[in-house]
Amino acid sequence: MRLPKEIAEPLLIWYRENARDLPWRRDITPYRVWVSEIMLQQTRVEAVKPYFERFMRELPDVRALAEVEEERLLKLWEGLGYYSRARNLQKAARQVCEQYAGELPADYEELQKLCGIGAYTAGAIASIAYGIPVPAVDGNVLRVWARLTGDERDILQPAVQKRAREDIATVIPADSAAEFTQALIELGAVVCVPAGEARCAQCPLQAFCAALTENKTDILPVRAKAKPRKVVPMTVLMIFDGERVVLHKRPDKGLLAGMYEFYQLGGALTADQVAQHVRSMGLEVTKIGQPIAAKHIFTHLEWHMTGYFVRVDDVTPVADRLTCATLDELGSKYPVPSAHRAFREAINSLDACAQ
Ligand code: ADE
């Protein structure tokens, strides 16, 4: 089934009455739409709000983003995860300064040439900020589309997503593209929600919904099962001399690129093995704490971590990419991934207890 043009009017009326007041919906600019959409990928609205406001205060325009130091940028992103989003944002900001005089292009195709901007983000910027009638199809919108049309194919297939974009493009009202895009996203976020929770009684599009008519809201959209994630055991060492802790800067490419983490080793080491390793780094170990277990789930893998607090006489940067940071600097300067949050909290509370 294809989408009927008649969905636009009730959807827009519903949106005007029900839109949430969100920071990126106030003072809409291409830059604000862009940054918010990148933050909102894989991250909940409530979690994004304070990050977005702080980011806008500190980096209010494309030029400021292009020029900020990478470490500061990653610090502003710390906790949001998927840090390549922040790095790509900066690469694209530099492209925009060099090629478009600091203004995001008002063109769906040109936007997609920028680093980290795919069909969805380009559609969101073009339609929400520039009013261009092009589709912006993210997971929320795909779910709404699959239910309305009753399409039972796997929504992760690029061909199905292309079909959704083409279908939606035919029903965007030329004079209300900005509201229409936001309305579809909003409907998917608050009414046409996943997994048996859909609030169909509140939906302005009930009369058009194949899934509702056929009693299939619980099985649509269809999504192929993901492969099981690889489990990687890790040992994390909080090497601390009472004042400073050892940090390792991750490589410039790959997982958590450029982030600072506690010293980490592959495998699950015992306290004795840890002591031996730290001594081999040339440090004087005075105490090893009880193991602390933590887990972090990435898209394709899981770290199952055992953390040890390792008290040493004096931390010194003993190898390439190792840094020593005070606990204040850990909070304010170095971007530490959420994967190590449990250890950061442990070291902070231990320090607080010692005061
Ligand atoms: N999810 C993705 N984009 C969004 C937006 N602009 N507003 C609310 N939720 C969203």
mmCIF file of C-alpha atoms and ligand atoms in Angstrom:
data_model
loop_
_atom_site.group_PDB
_atom_site.id
_atom_site.type_symbol
_atom_site.label_atom_id
_atom_site.label_comp_id
_atom_site.label_asym_id
_atom_site.label_seq_id
_atom_site.Cartn_x
_atom_site.Cartn_y
_atom_site.Cartn_z
ATOM 1 C CA MET A 1 0.000 0.000 0.000
ATOM 2 C CA ARG A 2 1.152 3.568 -0.624
ATOM 3 C CA LEU A 3 0.613 6.518 1.657
ATOM 4 C CA PRO A 4 -2.424 8.668 0.838
ATOM 5 C CA LYS A 5 -1.910 12.443 0.599
ATOM 6 C CA GLU A 6 -4.805 12.839 3.055
ATOM 7 C CA ILE A 7 -2.546 12.013 6.016
ATOM 8 C CA ALA A 8 -0.886 15.442 5.908
ATOM 9 C CA GLU A 9 -3.712 17.584 7.221
ATOM 10 C CA PRO A 10 -4.707 15.621 10.352
ATOM 11 C CA LEU A 11 -1.025 15.042 11.097
ATOM 12 C CA LEU A 12 -0.214 18.766 10.951
ATOM 13 C CA ILE A 13 -3.246 19.680 13.088
ATOM 14 C CA TRP A 14 -2.191 17.087 15.662
ATOM 15 C CA TYR A 15 1.408 18.358 15.668
ATOM 16 C CA ARG A 16 0.396 21.985 16.177
ATOM 17 C CA GLU A 17 -1.580 20.950 19.250
ATOM 18 C CA ASN A 18 0.774 18.350 20.667
ATOM 19 C CA ALA A 19 4.376 19.215 19.757
ATOM 20 C CA ARG A 20 6.704 19.041 22.738
ATOM 21 C CA ASP A 21 8.608 22.164 23.572
ATOM 22 C CA LEU A 22 12.183 21.076 22.805
ATOM 23 C CA PRO A 23 15.280 23.310 22.765
ATOM 24 C CA TRP A 24 16.027 22.712 19.055
ATOM 25 C CA ARG A 25 12.459 23.623 18.134
ATOM 26 C CA ARG A 26 12.993 27.126 19.509
ATOM 27 C CA ASP A 27 14.961 29.451 17.256
ATOM 28 C CA ILE A 28 15.242 26.985 14.375
ATOM 29 C CA THR A 29 18.446 27.420 12.342
ATOM 30 C CA PRO A 30 20.226 24.965 10.021
ATOM 31 C CA TYR A 31 23.101 24.681 12.516
ATOM 32 C CA ARG A 32 20.819 23.939 15.465
ATOM 33 C CA VAL A 33 18.815 21.391 13.475
ATOM 34 C CA TRP A 34 21.993 19.710 12.298
ATOM 35 C CA VAL A 35 23.649 19.429 15.720
ATOM 36 C CA SER A 36 20.430 18.298 17.399
ATOM 37 C CA GLU A 37 19.738 15.627 14.798
ATOM 38 C CA ILE A 38 23.263 14.230 15.107
ATOM 39 C CA MET A 39 22.939 14.171 18.897
ATOM 40 C CA LEU A 40 19.514 12.520 18.679
ATOM 41 C CA GLN A 41 20.839 9.618 16.642
ATOM 42 C CA GLN A 42 20.971 6.683 19.059
ATOM 43 C CA THR A 43 20.340 8.961 22.055
ATOM 44 C CA ARG A 44 17.108 9.766 23.923
ATOM 45 C CA VAL A 45 15.557 13.232 23.785
ATOM 46 C CA GLU A 46 15.795 13.747 27.563
ATOM 47 C CA ALA A 47 19.485 12.818 27.563
ATOM 48 C CA VAL A 48 20.238 15.135 24.639
ATOM 49 C CA LYS A 49 18.587 18.305 26.014
ATOM 50 C CA PRO A 50 21.339 19.466 28.434
ATOM 51 C CA TYR A 51 24.105 18.496 26.005
ATOM 52 C CA PHE A 52 22.452 20.460 23.227
ATOM 53 C CA GLU A 53 22.038 23.596 25.336
ATOM 54 C CA ARG A 54 25.633 23.501 26.579
ATOM 55 C CA PHE A 55 26.968 22.807 23.079
ATOM 56 C CA MET A 56 25.065 25.788 21.650
ATOM 57 C CA ARG A 57 26.320 28.075 24.418
ATOM 58 C CA GLU A 58 29.914 27.090 23.874
ATOM 59 C CA LEU A 59 29.899 26.549 20.083
ATOM 60 C CA PRO A 60 27.125 28.807 18.795
ATOM 61 C CA ASP A 61 27.910 28.551 15.083
ATOM 62 C CA VAL A 62 29.601 26.499 12.379
ATOM 63 C CA ARG A 63 32.840 28.460 12.652
ATOM 64 C CA ALA A 64 33.155 27.930 16.386
ATOM 65 C CA LEU A 65 32.646 24.198 15.826
ATOM 66 C CA ALA A 66 35.218 24.125 13.027
ATOM 67 C CA GLU A 67 37.810 25.784 15.246
ATOM 68 C CA VAL A 68 37.333 24.138 18.654
ATOM 69 C CA GLU A 69 40.076 21.836 19.920
ATOM 70 C CA GLU A 70 39.205 18.198 19.475
ATOM 71 C CA GLU A 71 39.711 17.417 23.159
ATOM 72 C CA ARG A 72 37.214 20.108 24.161
ATOM 73 C CA LEU A 73 34.744 18.900 21.536
ATOM 74 C CA LEU A 74 34.950 15.341 22.849
ATOM 75 C CA LYS A 75 34.522 16.669 26.400
ATOM 76 C CA LEU A 76 31.308 18.405 25.321
ATOM 77 C CA TRP A 77 30.185 15.076 23.859
ATOM 78 C CA GLU A 78 31.338 12.973 26.831
ATOM 79 C CA GLY A 79 28.547 10.619 27.900
ATOM 80 C CA LEU A 80 26.588 10.829 24.640
ATOM 81 C CA GLY A 81 28.564 7.950 23.115
ATOM 82 C CA TYR A 82 29.258 7.231 19.440
ATOM 83 C CA TYR A 83 32.033 9.808 19.462
ATOM 84 C CA SER A 84 32.666 9.556 15.724
ATOM 85 C CA ARG A 85 29.501 11.638 15.457
ATOM 86 C CA ALA A 86 31.297 14.555 17.120
ATOM 87 C CA ARG A 87 34.436 14.126 15.057
ATOM 88 C CA ASN A 88 32.424 14.001 11.829
ATOM 89 C CA LEU A 89 30.476 17.050 12.929
ATOM 90 C CA GLN A 90 33.733 18.973 13.142
ATOM 91 C CA LYS A 91 35.014 17.646 9.815
ATOM 92 C CA ALA A 92 31.764 18.723 8.174
ATOM 93 C CA ALA A 93 31.929 22.146 9.864
ATOM 94 C CA ARG A 94 35.373 22.626 8.307
ATOM 95 C CA GLN A 95 34.003 21.566 4.908
ATOM 96 C CA VAL A 96 31.159 24.073 5.311
ATOM 97 C CA CYS A 97 33.619 26.861 6.137
ATOM 98 C CA GLU A 98 35.881 26.031 3.217
ATOM 99 C CA GLN A 99 33.259 25.268 0.573
ATOM 100 C CA TYR A 100 30.090 27.132 1.606
ATOM 101 C CA ALA A 101 31.375 30.217 3.451
ATOM 102 C CA GLY A 102 30.158 28.910 6.793
ATOM 103 C CA GLU A 103 26.497 28.382 5.759
ATOM 104 C CA LEU A 104 25.046 24.882 5.512
ATOM 105 C CA PRO A 105 23.869 24.480 1.905
ATOM 106 C CA ALA A 106 20.110 24.677 1.316
ATOM 107 C CA ASP A 107 20.240 21.621 -0.900
ATOM 108 C CA TYR A 108 19.369 18.000 -0.094
ATOM 109 C CA GLU A 109 22.081 16.500 -2.347
ATOM 110 C CA GLU A 110 24.835 18.964 -1.348
ATOM 111 C CA LEU A 111 24.135 18.341 2.335
ATOM 112 C CA GLN A 112 24.754 14.618 1.798
ATOM 113 C CA LYS A 113 28.290 15.366 0.605
ATOM 114 C CA LEU A 114 29.194 16.562 4.098
ATOM 115 C CA CYS A 115 30.903 14.245 6.562
ATOM 116 C CA GLY A 116 28.432 12.303 8.711
ATOM 117 C CA ILE A 117 25.355 13.645 6.913
ATOM 118 C CA GLY A 118 23.311 10.903 5.268
ATOM 119 C CA ALA A 119 19.865 10.908 3.714
ATOM 120 C CA TYR A 120 18.075 11.289 7.057
ATOM 121 C CA THR A 121 20.068 14.223 8.432
ATOM 122 C CA ALA A 122 20.134 15.966 5.050
ATOM 123 C CA GLY A 123 16.346 15.554 4.850
ATOM 124 C CA ALA A 124 15.902 16.916 8.371
ATOM 125 C CA ILE A 125 18.081 20.003 7.767
ATOM 126 C CA ALA A 126 16.647 20.682 4.308
ATOM 127 C CA SER A 127 13.033 20.327 5.377
ATOM 128 C CA ILE A 128 13.016 21.601 8.990
ATOM 129 C CA ALA A 129 15.449 24.506 8.535
ATOM 130 C CA TYR A 130 14.943 25.403 4.879
ATOM 131 C CA GLY A 131 11.362 24.232 4.232
ATOM 132 C CA ILE A 132 12.427 22.089 1.260
ATOM 133 C CA PRO A 133 9.900 19.268 0.694
ATOM 134 C CA VAL A 134 12.247 16.268 1.026
ATOM 135 C CA PRO A 135 11.804 13.276 3.359
ATOM 136 C CA ALA A 136 13.674 12.690 6.620
ATOM 137 C CA VAL A 137 13.284 9.018 7.457
ATOM 138 C CA ASP A 138 14.805 7.816 10.717
ATOM 139 C CA GLY A 139 13.807 4.822 12.857
ATOM 140 C CA ASN A 140 10.749 6.638 14.242
ATOM 141 C CA VAL A 141 9.494 7.568 10.815
ATOM 142 C CA LEU A 142 10.195 4.121 9.360
ATOM 143 C CA ARG A 143 8.052 2.605 12.083
ATOM 144 C CA VAL A 144 5.177 4.989 11.345
ATOM 145 C CA TRP A 145 5.508 4.328 7.616
ATOM 146 C CA ALA A 146 5.663 0.512 7.961
ATOM 147 C CA ARG A 147 2.539 0.519 10.134
ATOM 148 C CA LEU A 148 0.571 2.943 7.988
ATOM 149 C CA THR A 149 1.342 1.040 4.793
ATOM 150 C CA GLY A 150 1.390 -2.458 6.354
ATOM 151 C CA ASP A 151 4.745 -3.135 4.691
ATOM 152 C CA GLU A 152 6.072 -6.380 6.172
ATOM 153 C CA ARG A 153 9.589 -6.270 4.745
ATOM 154 C CA ASP A 154 12.677 -5.810 6.916
ATOM 155 C CA ILE A 155 13.032 -2.062 7.582
ATOM 156 C CA LEU A 156 16.819 -2.421 7.914
ATOM 157 C CA GLN A 157 17.053 -3.209 4.183
ATOM 158 C CA PRO A 158 18.273 -0.167 2.223
ATOM 159 C CA ALA A 159 15.754 -0.910 -0.558
ATOM 160 C CA VAL A 160 12.882 -0.735 1.946
ATOM 161 C CA GLN A 161 14.191 2.548 3.375
ATOM 162 C CA LYS A 162 14.483 3.949 -0.137
ATOM 163 C CA ARG A 163 10.884 2.960 -0.810
ATOM 164 C CA ALA A 164 9.813 4.664 2.431
ATOM 165 C CA ARG A 165 11.628 7.878 1.410
ATOM 166 C CA GLU A 166 10.068 7.828 -2.049
ATOM 167 C CA ASP A 167 6.626 7.138 -0.654
ATOM 168 C CA ILE A 168 6.833 9.860 2.000
ATOM 169 C CA ALA A 169 8.180 12.357 -0.558
ATOM 170 C CA THR A 170 4.878 12.081 -2.445
ATOM 171 C CA VAL A 171 2.787 13.258 0.526
ATOM 172 C CA ILE A 172 4.851 16.190 1.886
ATOM 173 C CA PRO A 173 2.819 19.386 1.547
ATOM 174 C CA ALA A 174 4.991 21.878 -0.351
ATOM 175 C CA ASP A 175 4.136 24.759 1.976
ATOM 176 C CA SER A 176 4.530 22.909 5.307
ATOM 177 C CA ALA A 177 7.550 20.675 4.831
ATOM 178 C CA ALA A 178 9.209 21.775 8.090
ATOM 179 C CA GLU A 179 6.205 20.988 10.236
ATOM 180 C CA PHE A 180 5.401 17.814 8.332
ATOM 181 C CA THR A 181 8.869 16.336 8.960
ATOM 182 C CA GLN A 182 8.754 17.198 12.633
ATOM 183 C CA ALA A 183 5.195 15.892 12.931
ATOM 184 C CA LEU A 184 6.116 12.469 11.545
ATOM 185 C CA ILE A 185 9.133 12.253 13.851
ATOM 186 C CA GLU A 186 7.002 13.345 16.806
ATOM 187 C CA LEU A 187 4.247 10.860 16.048
ATOM 188 C CA GLY A 188 6.821 8.058 15.973
ATOM 189 C CA ALA A 189 8.405 9.303 19.202
ATOM 190 C CA VAL A 190 5.292 9.740 21.353
ATOM 191 C CA VAL A 191 2.322 7.865 19.808
ATOM 192 C CA CYS A 192 3.417 5.262 17.277
ATOM 193 C CA VAL A 193 6.008 3.874 19.696
ATOM 194 C CA PRO A 194 7.684 0.440 19.536
ATOM 195 C CA ALA A 195 6.965 -2.987 20.914
ATOM 196 C CA GLY A 196 3.363 -3.348 21.981
ATOM 197 C CA GLU A 197 3.131 0.147 23.463
ATOM 198 C CA ALA A 198 1.562 2.000 20.521
ATOM 199 C CA ARG A 199 -1.021 4.567 21.650
ATOM 200 C CA CYS A 200 -3.365 4.125 18.704
ATOM 201 C CA ALA A 201 -6.316 5.751 20.475
ATOM 202 C CA GLN A 202 -4.396 9.066 20.423
ATOM 203 C CA CYS A 203 -3.271 8.770 16.808
ATOM 204 C CA PRO A 204 -4.532 11.281 14.251
ATOM 205 C CA LEU A 205 -3.879 8.750 11.466
ATOM 206 C CA GLN A 206 -5.928 5.804 12.767
ATOM 207 C CA ALA A 207 -8.231 5.903 9.759
ATOM 208 C CA PHE A 208 -5.253 5.426 7.408
ATOM 209 C CA CYS A 209 -3.345 2.739 9.306
ATOM 210 C CA ALA A 210 -3.056 -0.735 7.766
ATOM 211 C CA ALA A 211 -1.413 -2.156 10.894
ATOM 212 C CA LEU A 212 -4.285 -0.977 13.085
ATOM 213 C CA THR A 213 -6.939 -2.323 10.698
ATOM 214 C CA GLU A 214 -5.173 -5.669 10.411
ATOM 215 C CA ASN A 215 -4.253 -5.849 14.101
ATOM 216 C CA LYS A 216 -0.524 -5.889 13.317
ATOM 217 C CA THR A 217 0.842 -2.975 15.343
ATOM 218 C CA ASP A 218 2.741 -5.451 17.520
ATOM 219 C CA ILE A 219 4.476 -7.205 14.641
ATOM 220 C CA LEU A 220 5.248 -4.135 12.530
ATOM 221 C CA PRO A 221 7.774 -2.917 11.723
ATOM 222 C CA VAL A 222 9.679 -6.093 10.884
ATOM 223 C CA ARG A 223 13.370 -5.874 11.761
ATOM 224 C CA ALA A 224 15.880 -8.671 11.061
ATOM 225 C CA LYS A 225 17.533 -10.086 14.163
ATOM 226 C CA ALA A 226 20.966 -8.622 14.801
ATOM 227 C CA LYS A 227 23.985 -10.907 15.106
ATOM 228 C CA PRO A 228 24.969 -11.599 18.732
ATOM 229 C CA ARG A 229 27.593 -9.155 20.009
ATOM 230 C CA LYS A 230 31.148 -10.309 20.623
ATOM 231 C CA VAL A 231 32.037 -10.416 24.325
ATOM 232 C CA VAL A 232 35.512 -9.024 25.130
ATOM 233 C CA PRO A 233 36.917 -9.439 28.664
ATOM 234 C CA MET A 234 38.986 -6.472 29.850
ATOM 235 C CA THR A 235 40.952 -5.478 32.917
ATOM 236 C CA VAL A 236 40.830 -1.789 33.834
ATOM 237 C CA LEU A 237 43.396 -0.273 36.188
ATOM 238 C CA MET A 238 42.877 2.911 38.132
ATOM 239 C CA ILE A 239 46.549 3.573 38.798
ATOM 240 C CA PHE A 240 46.535 6.340 41.391
ATOM 241 C CA ASP A 241 49.132 7.965 43.637
ATOM 242 C CA GLY A 242 46.688 9.855 45.851
ATOM 243 C CA GLU A 243 46.723 12.846 43.573
ATOM 244 C CA ARG A 244 46.939 11.798 39.961
ATOM 245 C CA VAL A 245 45.618 8.868 37.937
ATOM 246 C CA VAL A 246 47.075 7.312 34.788
ATOM 247 C CA LEU A 247 45.054 7.818 31.608
ATOM 248 C CA HIS A 248 45.582 6.361 28.162
ATOM 249 C CA LYS A 249 44.644 8.260 25.034
ATOM 250 C CA ARG A 250 43.022 5.930 22.518
ATOM 251 C CA PRO A 251 44.261 5.886 18.918
ATOM 252 C CA ASP A 252 42.985 8.525 16.493
ATOM 253 C CA LYS A 253 40.988 5.933 14.569
ATOM 254 C CA GLY A 254 38.558 3.191 15.545
ATOM 255 C CA LEU A 255 36.424 2.592 18.629
ATOM 256 C CA LEU A 256 36.321 5.617 21.013
ATOM 257 C CA ALA A 257 39.005 7.344 18.945
ATOM 258 C CA GLY A 258 40.853 10.103 20.799
ATOM 259 C CA MET A 259 39.081 9.464 24.126
ATOM 260 C CA TYR A 260 40.962 9.087 27.405
ATOM 261 C CA GLU A 261 40.435 5.880 29.360
ATOM 262 C CA PHE A 262 41.842 4.288 32.476
ATOM 263 C CA TYR A 263 44.765 1.999 31.736
ATOM 264 C CA GLN A 264 43.276 -1.091 30.158
ATOM 265 C CA LEU A 265 44.465 -4.609 29.305
ATOM 266 C CA GLY A 266 42.762 -7.367 27.312
ATOM 267 C CA GLY A 267 41.588 -10.422 29.296
ATOM 268 C CA ALA A 268 40.511 -10.913 32.906
ATOM 269 C CA LEU A 269 43.605 -10.576 35.106
ATOM 270 C CA THR A 270 43.950 -11.563 38.760
ATOM 271 C CA ALA A 271 45.198 -9.069 41.363
ATOM 272 C CA ASP A 272 48.617 -10.776 41.310
ATOM 273 C CA GLN A 273 48.894 -10.475 37.541
ATOM 274 C CA VAL A 274 47.867 -6.820 37.811
ATOM 275 C CA ALA A 275 50.555 -6.125 40.426
ATOM 276 C CA GLN A 276 53.157 -7.804 38.251
ATOM 277 C CA HIS A 277 52.114 -5.811 35.206
ATOM 278 C CA VAL A 278 52.145 -2.464 36.978
ATOM 279 C CA ARG A 279 55.577 -3.200 38.470
ATOM 280 C CA SER A 280 56.813 -4.036 34.976
ATOM 281 C CA MET A 281 55.769 -0.491 34.008
ATOM 282 C CA GLY A 282 58.348 0.747 36.504
ATOM 283 C CA LEU A 283 55.841 1.800 39.167
ATOM 284 C CA GLU A 284 55.940 0.999 42.874
ATOM 285 C CA VAL A 285 52.679 -0.745 43.854
ATOM 286 C CA THR A 286 51.590 -0.179 47.463
ATOM 287 C CA LYS A 287 48.049 -1.581 47.387
ATOM 288 C CA ILE A 288 45.535 -3.276 45.101
ATOM 289 C CA GLY A 289 41.810 -2.921 45.793
ATOM 290 C CA GLN A 290 39.008 -5.456 45.460
ATOM 291 C CA PRO A 291 37.889 -6.153 41.879
ATOM 292 C CA ILE A 292 34.976 -4.053 40.582
ATOM 293 C CA ALA A 293 32.886 -5.586 37.789
ATOM 294 C CA ALA A 294 31.287 -3.469 35.051
ATOM 295 C CA LYS A 295 29.887 -4.076 31.606
ATOM 296 C CA HIS A 296 29.536 -1.788 28.619
ATOM 297 C CA ILE A 297 27.535 -2.560 25.516
ATOM 298 C CA PHE A 298 28.608 -1.136 22.160
ATOM 299 C CA THR A 299 26.758 -1.740 18.885
ATOM 300 C CA HIS A 300 28.734 -4.840 17.918
ATOM 301 C CA LEU A 301 30.587 -5.814 21.059
ATOM 302 C CA GLU A 302 30.441 -5.922 24.841
ATOM 303 C CA TRP A 303 33.250 -5.144 27.224
ATOM 304 C CA HIS A 304 33.056 -7.244 30.363
ATOM 305 C CA MET A 305 35.434 -5.407 32.625
ATOM 306 C CA THR A 306 37.149 -6.105 35.921
ATOM 307 C CA GLY A 307 38.488 -2.931 37.471
ATOM 308 C CA TYR A 308 41.237 -2.680 40.080
ATOM 309 C CA PHE A 309 42.229 0.307 42.092
ATOM 310 C CA VAL A 310 46.057 0.239 42.086
ATOM 311 C CA ARG A 311 47.730 2.534 44.582
ATOM 312 C CA VAL A 312 51.283 3.443 43.632
ATOM 313 C CA ASP A 313 53.985 5.668 45.081
ATOM 314 C CA ASP A 314 54.163 8.059 42.211
ATOM 315 C CA VAL A 315 52.548 7.995 38.786
ATOM 316 C CA THR A 316 54.676 9.152 35.912
ATOM 317 C CA PRO A 317 53.901 8.998 32.222
ATOM 318 C CA VAL A 318 55.643 5.750 31.589
ATOM 319 C CA ALA A 319 54.812 5.155 27.945
ATOM 320 C CA ASP A 320 53.563 6.719 24.781
ATOM 321 C CA ARG A 321 49.952 8.000 24.949
ATOM 322 C CA LEU A 322 49.890 7.780 28.759
ATOM 323 C CA THR A 323 48.979 10.888 30.715
ATOM 324 C CA CYS A 324 48.550 11.641 34.392
ATOM 325 C CA ALA A 325 45.496 13.608 35.447
ATOM 326 C CA THR A 326 44.254 14.972 38.750
ATOM 327 C CA LEU A 327 40.689 14.060 39.627
ATOM 328 C CA ASP A 328 39.659 17.646 38.853
ATOM 329 C CA GLU A 329 41.154 17.355 35.393
ATOM 330 C CA LEU A 330 39.383 14.037 34.942
ATOM 331 C CA GLY A 331 36.149 15.931 35.478
ATOM 332 C CA SER A 332 36.850 19.095 33.536
ATOM 333 C CA LYS A 333 39.482 18.433 30.909
ATOM 334 C CA TYR A 334 39.834 14.891 29.646
ATOM 335 C CA PRO A 335 36.980 13.232 27.731
ATOM 336 C CA VAL A 336 36.421 9.810 29.308
ATOM 337 C CA PRO A 337 34.004 7.343 27.649
ATOM 338 C CA SER A 338 30.836 6.193 29.444
ATOM 339 C CA ALA A 339 32.254 2.672 29.202
ATOM 340 C CA HIS A 340 34.515 3.637 32.131
ATOM 341 C CA ARG A 341 31.891 5.543 34.108
ATOM 342 C CA ALA A 342 31.717 2.925 36.891
ATOM 343 C CA PHE A 343 35.465 3.253 37.476
ATOM 344 C CA ARG A 344 35.385 6.995 37.412
ATOM 345 C CA GLU A 345 32.660 6.974 40.037
ATOM 346 C CA ALA A 346 34.666 4.455 42.062
ATOM 347 C CA ILE A 347 37.791 6.599 42.058
ATOM 348 C CA ASN A 348 35.826 9.736 42.904
ATOM 349 C CA SER A 349 34.041 8.120 45.834
ATOM 350 C CA LEU A 350 37.245 6.559 47.067
ATOM 351 C CA ASP A 351 38.890 9.968 46.926
ATOM 352 C CA ALA A 352 35.927 11.531 48.709
ATOM 353 C CA CYS A 353 36.194 8.884 51.462
ATOM 354 C CA ALA A 354 39.891 9.627 51.847
ATOM 355 C CA GLN A 355 39.272 13.362 52.468
HETATM 356 N N1 ADE B 1 14.342 12.285 17.177
HETATM 357 C C1 ADE B 1 15.058 12.525 16.074
HETATM 358 N N2 ADE B 1 14.917 13.793 15.676
HETATM 359 C C2 ADE B 1 14.082 14.389 16.564
HETATM 360 C C3 ADE B 1 13.564 15.694 16.703
HETATM 361 N N3 ADE B 1 13.880 16.639 15.844
HETATM 362 N N4 ADE B 1 12.743 15.939 17.736
HETATM 363 C C4 ADE B 1 12.435 14.969 18.593
HETATM 364 N N5 ADE B 1 12.878 13.713 18.525
HETATM 365 C C5 ADE B 1 13.711 13.434 17.519
#
